[in-house]
Short mmCIF file of C-alpha atoms and ligand atoms in Angstrom, two decimals:
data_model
loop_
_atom_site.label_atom_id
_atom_site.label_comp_id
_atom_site.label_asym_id
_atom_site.label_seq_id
_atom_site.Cartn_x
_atom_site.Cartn_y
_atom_site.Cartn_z
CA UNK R 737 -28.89 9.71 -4.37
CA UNK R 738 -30.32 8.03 -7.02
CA UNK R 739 -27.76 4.89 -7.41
CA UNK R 740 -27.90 3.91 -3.88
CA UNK R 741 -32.00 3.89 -3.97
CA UNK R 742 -31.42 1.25 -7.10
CA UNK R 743 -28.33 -0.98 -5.32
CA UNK R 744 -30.70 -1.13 -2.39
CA UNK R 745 -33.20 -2.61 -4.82
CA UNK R 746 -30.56 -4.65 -6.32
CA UNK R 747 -29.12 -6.32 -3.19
CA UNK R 748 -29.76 -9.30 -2.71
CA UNK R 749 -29.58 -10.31 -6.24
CA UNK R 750 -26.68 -8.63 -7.08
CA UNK R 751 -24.17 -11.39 -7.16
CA UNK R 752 -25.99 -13.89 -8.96
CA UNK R 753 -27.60 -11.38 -11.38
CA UNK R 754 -23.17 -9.98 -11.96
CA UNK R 755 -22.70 -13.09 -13.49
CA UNK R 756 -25.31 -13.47 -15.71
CA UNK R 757 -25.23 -10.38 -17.52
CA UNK R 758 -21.80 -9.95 -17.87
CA UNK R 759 -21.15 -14.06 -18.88
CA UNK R 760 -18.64 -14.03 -15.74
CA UNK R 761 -16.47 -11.64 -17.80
CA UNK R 762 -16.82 -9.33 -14.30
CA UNK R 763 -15.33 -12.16 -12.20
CA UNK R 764 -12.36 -12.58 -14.31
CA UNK R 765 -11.60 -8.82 -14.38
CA UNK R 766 -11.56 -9.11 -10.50
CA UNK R 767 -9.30 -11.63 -10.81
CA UNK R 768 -7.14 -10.14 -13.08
CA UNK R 769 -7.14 -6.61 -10.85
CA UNK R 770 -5.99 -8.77 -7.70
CA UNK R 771 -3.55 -10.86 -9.35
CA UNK R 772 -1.87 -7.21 -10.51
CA UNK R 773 -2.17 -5.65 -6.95
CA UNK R 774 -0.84 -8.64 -6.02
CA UNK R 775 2.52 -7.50 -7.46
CA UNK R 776 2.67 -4.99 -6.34
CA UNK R 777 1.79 -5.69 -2.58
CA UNK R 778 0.37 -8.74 -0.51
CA UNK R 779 -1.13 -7.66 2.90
CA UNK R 780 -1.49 -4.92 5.08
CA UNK R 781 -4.76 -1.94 5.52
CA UNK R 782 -7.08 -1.92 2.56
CA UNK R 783 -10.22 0.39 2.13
CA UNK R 784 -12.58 -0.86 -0.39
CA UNK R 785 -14.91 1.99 -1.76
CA UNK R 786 -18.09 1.12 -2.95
CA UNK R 787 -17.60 -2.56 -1.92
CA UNK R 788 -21.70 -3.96 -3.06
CA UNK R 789 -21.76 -6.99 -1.47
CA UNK R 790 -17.99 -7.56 -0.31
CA UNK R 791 -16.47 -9.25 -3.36
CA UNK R 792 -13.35 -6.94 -2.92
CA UNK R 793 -12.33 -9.21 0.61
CA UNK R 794 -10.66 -11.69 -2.23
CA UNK R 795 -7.33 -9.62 -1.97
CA UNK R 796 -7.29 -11.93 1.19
CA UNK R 797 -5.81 -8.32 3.10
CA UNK R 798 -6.02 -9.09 6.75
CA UNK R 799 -7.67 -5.36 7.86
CA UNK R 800 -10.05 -4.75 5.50
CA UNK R 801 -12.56 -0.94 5.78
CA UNK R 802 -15.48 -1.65 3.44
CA UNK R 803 -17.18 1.71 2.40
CA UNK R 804 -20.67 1.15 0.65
CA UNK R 805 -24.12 3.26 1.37
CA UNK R 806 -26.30 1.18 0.54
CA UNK R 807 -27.78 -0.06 3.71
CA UNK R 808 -29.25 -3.39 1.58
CA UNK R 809 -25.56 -3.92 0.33
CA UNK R 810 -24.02 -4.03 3.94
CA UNK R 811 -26.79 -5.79 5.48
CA UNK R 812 -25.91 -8.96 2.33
CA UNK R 813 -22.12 -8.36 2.98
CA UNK R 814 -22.31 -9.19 6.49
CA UNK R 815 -24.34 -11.63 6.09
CA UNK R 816 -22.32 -13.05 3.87
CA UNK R 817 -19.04 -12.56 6.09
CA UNK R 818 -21.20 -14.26 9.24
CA UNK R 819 -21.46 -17.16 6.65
CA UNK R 820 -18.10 -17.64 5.78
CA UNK R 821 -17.52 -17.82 9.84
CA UNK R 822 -16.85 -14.18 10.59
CA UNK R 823 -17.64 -12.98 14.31
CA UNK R 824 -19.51 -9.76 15.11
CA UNK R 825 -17.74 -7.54 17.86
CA UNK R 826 -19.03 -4.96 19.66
CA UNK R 827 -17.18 -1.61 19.38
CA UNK R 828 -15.80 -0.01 22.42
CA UNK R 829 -16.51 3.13 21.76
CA UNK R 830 -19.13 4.32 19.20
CA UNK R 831 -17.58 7.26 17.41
CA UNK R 832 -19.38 8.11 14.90
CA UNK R 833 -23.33 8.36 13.94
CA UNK R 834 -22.81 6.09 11.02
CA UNK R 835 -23.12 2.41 11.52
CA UNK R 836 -19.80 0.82 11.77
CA UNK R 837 -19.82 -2.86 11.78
CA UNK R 838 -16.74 -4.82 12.79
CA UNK R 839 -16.45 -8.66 12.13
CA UNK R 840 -13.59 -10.98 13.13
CA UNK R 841 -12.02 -14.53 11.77
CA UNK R 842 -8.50 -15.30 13.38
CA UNK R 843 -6.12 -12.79 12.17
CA UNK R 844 -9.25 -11.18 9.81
CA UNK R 845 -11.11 -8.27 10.99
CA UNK R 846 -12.98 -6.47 8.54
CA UNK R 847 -14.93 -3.34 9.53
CA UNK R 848 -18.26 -1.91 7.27
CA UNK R 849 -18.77 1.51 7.19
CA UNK R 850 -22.26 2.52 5.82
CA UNK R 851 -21.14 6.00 3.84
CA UNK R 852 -20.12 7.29 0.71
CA UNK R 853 -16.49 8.02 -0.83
CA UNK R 854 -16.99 11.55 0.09
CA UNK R 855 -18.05 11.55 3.38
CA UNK R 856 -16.48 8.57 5.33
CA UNK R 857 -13.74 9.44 7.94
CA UNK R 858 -11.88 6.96 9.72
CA UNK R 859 -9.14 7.45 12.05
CA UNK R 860 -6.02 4.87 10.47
CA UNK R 861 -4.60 5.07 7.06
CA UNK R 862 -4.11 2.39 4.34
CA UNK R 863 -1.84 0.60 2.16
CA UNK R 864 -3.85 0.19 -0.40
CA UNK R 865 -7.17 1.48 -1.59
CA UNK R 866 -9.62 -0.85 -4.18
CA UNK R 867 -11.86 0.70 -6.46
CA UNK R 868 -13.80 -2.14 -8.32
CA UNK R 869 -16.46 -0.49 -10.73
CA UNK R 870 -17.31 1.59 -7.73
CA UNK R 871 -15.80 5.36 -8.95
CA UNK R 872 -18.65 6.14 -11.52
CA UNK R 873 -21.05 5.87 -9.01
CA UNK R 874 -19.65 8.67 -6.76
CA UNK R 875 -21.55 11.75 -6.26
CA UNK R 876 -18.68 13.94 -6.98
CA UNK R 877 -15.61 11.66 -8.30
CA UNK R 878 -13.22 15.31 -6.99
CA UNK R 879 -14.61 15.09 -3.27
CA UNK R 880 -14.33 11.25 -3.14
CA UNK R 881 -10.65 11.02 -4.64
CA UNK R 882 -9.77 13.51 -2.55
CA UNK R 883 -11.17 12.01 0.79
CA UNK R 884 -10.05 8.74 -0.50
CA UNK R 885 -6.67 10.08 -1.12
CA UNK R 886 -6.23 11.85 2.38
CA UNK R 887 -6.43 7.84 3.70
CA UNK R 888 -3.75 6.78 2.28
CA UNK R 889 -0.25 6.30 3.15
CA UNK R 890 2.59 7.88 1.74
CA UNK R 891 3.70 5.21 -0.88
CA UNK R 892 0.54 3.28 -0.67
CA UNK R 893 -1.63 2.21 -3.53
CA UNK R 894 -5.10 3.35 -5.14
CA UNK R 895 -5.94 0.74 -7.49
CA UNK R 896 -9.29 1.06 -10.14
CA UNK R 897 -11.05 -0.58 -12.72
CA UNK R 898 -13.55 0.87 -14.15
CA UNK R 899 -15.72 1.03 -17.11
CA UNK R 900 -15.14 4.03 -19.19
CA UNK R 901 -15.94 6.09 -22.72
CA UNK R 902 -14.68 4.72 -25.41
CA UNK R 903 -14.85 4.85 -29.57
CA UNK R 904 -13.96 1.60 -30.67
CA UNK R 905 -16.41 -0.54 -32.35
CA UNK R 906 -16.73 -3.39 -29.95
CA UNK R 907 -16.97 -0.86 -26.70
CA UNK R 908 -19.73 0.99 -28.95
CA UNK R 909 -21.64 -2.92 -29.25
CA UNK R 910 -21.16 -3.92 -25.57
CA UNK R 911 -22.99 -0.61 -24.52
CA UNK R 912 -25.20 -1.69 -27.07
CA UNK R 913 -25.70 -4.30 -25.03
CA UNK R 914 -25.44 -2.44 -21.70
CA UNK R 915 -28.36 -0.29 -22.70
CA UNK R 916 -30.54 -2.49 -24.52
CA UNK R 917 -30.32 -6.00 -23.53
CA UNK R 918 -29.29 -6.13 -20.07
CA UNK R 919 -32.65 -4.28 -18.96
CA UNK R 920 -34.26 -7.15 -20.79
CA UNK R 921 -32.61 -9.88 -19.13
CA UNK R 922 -33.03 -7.56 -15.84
CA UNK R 923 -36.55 -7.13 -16.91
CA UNK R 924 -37.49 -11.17 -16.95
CA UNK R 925 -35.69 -12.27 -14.65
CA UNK R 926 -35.56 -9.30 -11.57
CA UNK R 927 -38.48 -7.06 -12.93
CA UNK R 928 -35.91 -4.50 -12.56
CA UNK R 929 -36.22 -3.17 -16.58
CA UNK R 930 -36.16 0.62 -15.32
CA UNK R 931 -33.36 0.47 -12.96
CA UNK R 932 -30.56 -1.54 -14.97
CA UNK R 933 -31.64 1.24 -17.87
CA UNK R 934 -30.69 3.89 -15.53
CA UNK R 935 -26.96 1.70 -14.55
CA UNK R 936 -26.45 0.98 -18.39
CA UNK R 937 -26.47 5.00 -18.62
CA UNK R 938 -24.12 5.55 -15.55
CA UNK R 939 -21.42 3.23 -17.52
CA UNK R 940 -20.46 6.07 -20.69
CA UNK R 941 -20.55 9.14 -17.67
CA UNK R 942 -16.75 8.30 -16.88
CA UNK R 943 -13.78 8.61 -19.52
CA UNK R 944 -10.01 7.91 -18.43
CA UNK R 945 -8.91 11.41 -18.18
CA UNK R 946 -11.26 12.36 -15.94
CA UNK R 947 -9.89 9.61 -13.66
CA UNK R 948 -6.47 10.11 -14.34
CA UNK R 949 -6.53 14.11 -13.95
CA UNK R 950 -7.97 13.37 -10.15
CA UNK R 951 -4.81 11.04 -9.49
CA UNK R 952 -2.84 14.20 -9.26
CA UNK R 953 0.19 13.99 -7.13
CA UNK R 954 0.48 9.45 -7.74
CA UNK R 955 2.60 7.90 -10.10
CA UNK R 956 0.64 5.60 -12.64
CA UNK R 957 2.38 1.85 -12.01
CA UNK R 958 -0.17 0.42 -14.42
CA UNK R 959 -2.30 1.33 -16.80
CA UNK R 960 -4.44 -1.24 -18.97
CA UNK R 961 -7.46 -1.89 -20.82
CA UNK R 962 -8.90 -5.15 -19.61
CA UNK R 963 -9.87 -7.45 -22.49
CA UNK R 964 -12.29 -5.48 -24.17
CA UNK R 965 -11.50 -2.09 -24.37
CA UNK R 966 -14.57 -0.80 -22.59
CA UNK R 967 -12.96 -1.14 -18.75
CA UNK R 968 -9.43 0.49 -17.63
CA UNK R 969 -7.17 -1.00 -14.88
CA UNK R 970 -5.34 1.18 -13.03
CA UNK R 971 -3.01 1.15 -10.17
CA UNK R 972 -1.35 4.25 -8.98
CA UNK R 973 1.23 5.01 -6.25
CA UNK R 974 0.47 7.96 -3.70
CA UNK R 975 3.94 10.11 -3.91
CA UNK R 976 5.34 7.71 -5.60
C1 LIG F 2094 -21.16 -1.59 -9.39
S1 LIG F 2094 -21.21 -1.58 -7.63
C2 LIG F 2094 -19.53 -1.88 -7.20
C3 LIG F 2094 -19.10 -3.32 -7.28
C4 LIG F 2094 -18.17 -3.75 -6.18
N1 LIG F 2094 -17.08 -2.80 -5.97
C5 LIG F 2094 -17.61 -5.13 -6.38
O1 LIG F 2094 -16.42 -5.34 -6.06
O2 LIG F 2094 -18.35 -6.03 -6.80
C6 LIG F 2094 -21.36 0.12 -7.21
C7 LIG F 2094 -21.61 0.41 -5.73
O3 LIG F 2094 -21.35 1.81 -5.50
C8 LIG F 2094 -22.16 2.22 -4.43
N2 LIG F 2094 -22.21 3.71 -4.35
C9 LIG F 2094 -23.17 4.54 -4.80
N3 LIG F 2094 -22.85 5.83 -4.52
C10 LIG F 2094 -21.64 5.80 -3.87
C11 LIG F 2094 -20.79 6.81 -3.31
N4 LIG F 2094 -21.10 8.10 -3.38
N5 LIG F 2094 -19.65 6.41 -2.68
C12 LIG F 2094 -19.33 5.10 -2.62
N6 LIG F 2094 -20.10 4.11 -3.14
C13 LIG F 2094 -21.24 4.45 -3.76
C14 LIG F 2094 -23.49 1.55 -4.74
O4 LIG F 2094 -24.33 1.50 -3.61
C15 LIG F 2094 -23.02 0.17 -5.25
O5 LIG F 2094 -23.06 -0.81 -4.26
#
């Protein structure tokens, strides 16, 4: 798994070096996505799929499954979570081989599972499942909607952005920029030249369709390009 060998890399950078390539434009994407799920609903049992470093816990949803494989990413997500006052607890029962991780703050528990979209398997079912940037990075995007979609309510939500194909003259400049600047900037200031290359490419493997034909079976609630037309928002019912 190539990807995960690079977010490993990435880790503990990955926040601060977010922001800088992407002029905070990432930051107020997230904030647009929650504000939307936000209309549609407020609390209850998210999943997060390939969380990075936690950023995904700003929904603010008391139960919160974070599913990332990168065993760099979890170990700066909890750390992070232990900063902003969360508790570790033990498990009871340690039912799987994977490491599950479960931290506490009053009514907050949030629970890290070290796997993939494909192969995590947990034994409750959610309200609403977040997808921030995380879907082109799946092994098979088929096997992880489909897992994905098997823990989810009846009537809950899946809800994506995502970076995707696209014609138009500014999407064709900021991949422009993707692939040619941001391994610059990656290059001075992480050394990482080779690796943000290899994301930049990862970006134009996705196009909307591709997404949209494996939310068979949902209802599409929303469906948005986010500023620029180079990322799609979209938030889909299950049976809805
Ligand atoms: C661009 S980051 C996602 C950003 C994050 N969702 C956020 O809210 O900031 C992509 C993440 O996908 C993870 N990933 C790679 N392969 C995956 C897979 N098969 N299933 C789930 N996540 C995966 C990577 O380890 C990486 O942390």
């Amino acid at each position: 798994m190539m990807d995960v060998k690079i977010y490993d890399k990435l880790a503990r950078r990955y926040d601060l070096a977010t922001k800088i390539v992407s002029f905070g434009i990432e930051e107020l994407w997230r904030w647009m996505f929650i504000r939307k799920i936000k209309k549609f609903i407020k609390n209850g049992v998210m999943i997060d799929v390939a969380s990075a470093t936690g950023e995904m816990s700003k929904t603010g949803f008391n139960k919160i499954y974070f599913i990332e494989p990168s065993s760099e990413m979890v170990k700066i997500m909890v750390e992070k979570f232990k900063k902003d006052g969360f508790i570790e607890e033990k498990f009871e029962v340690q039912f799987q081989e994977r490491p599950y991780i479960k931290l506490k703050k009053g009514k907050k528990e949030y629970i890290i599972i070290q796997n993939t979209a494909e192969n995590f398997s947990i034994d409750e079912k959610a309200d609403l499942i977040t997808s921030f940037m995380g879907l082109r990075n799946f092994d098979n995007l088929q096997k992880g909607m489909e897992n994905l979609t098997r823990h989810l309510k009846e009537g809950g939500y899946f809800a994506i952005v995502e970076m995707v194909k696209n014609d138009s003259l500014i999407a064709k400049l900021i991949m422009w920029y993707m692939n040619k600047i941001v391994p610059l900037i990656a290059g001075i200031m992480l050394g990482m030249k080779e690796e943000y290359k290899l994301l930049g490419k990862s970006i134009v493997s996705l196009n909307e369709e591709n997404i949209l034909k494996n939310l068979k079976g949902y209802k599409i609630l929303e469906k948005q390009k986010l500023i620029f037309p180079v990322a799609t928002l979209i938030i889909a019912r299950k049976n809805g």
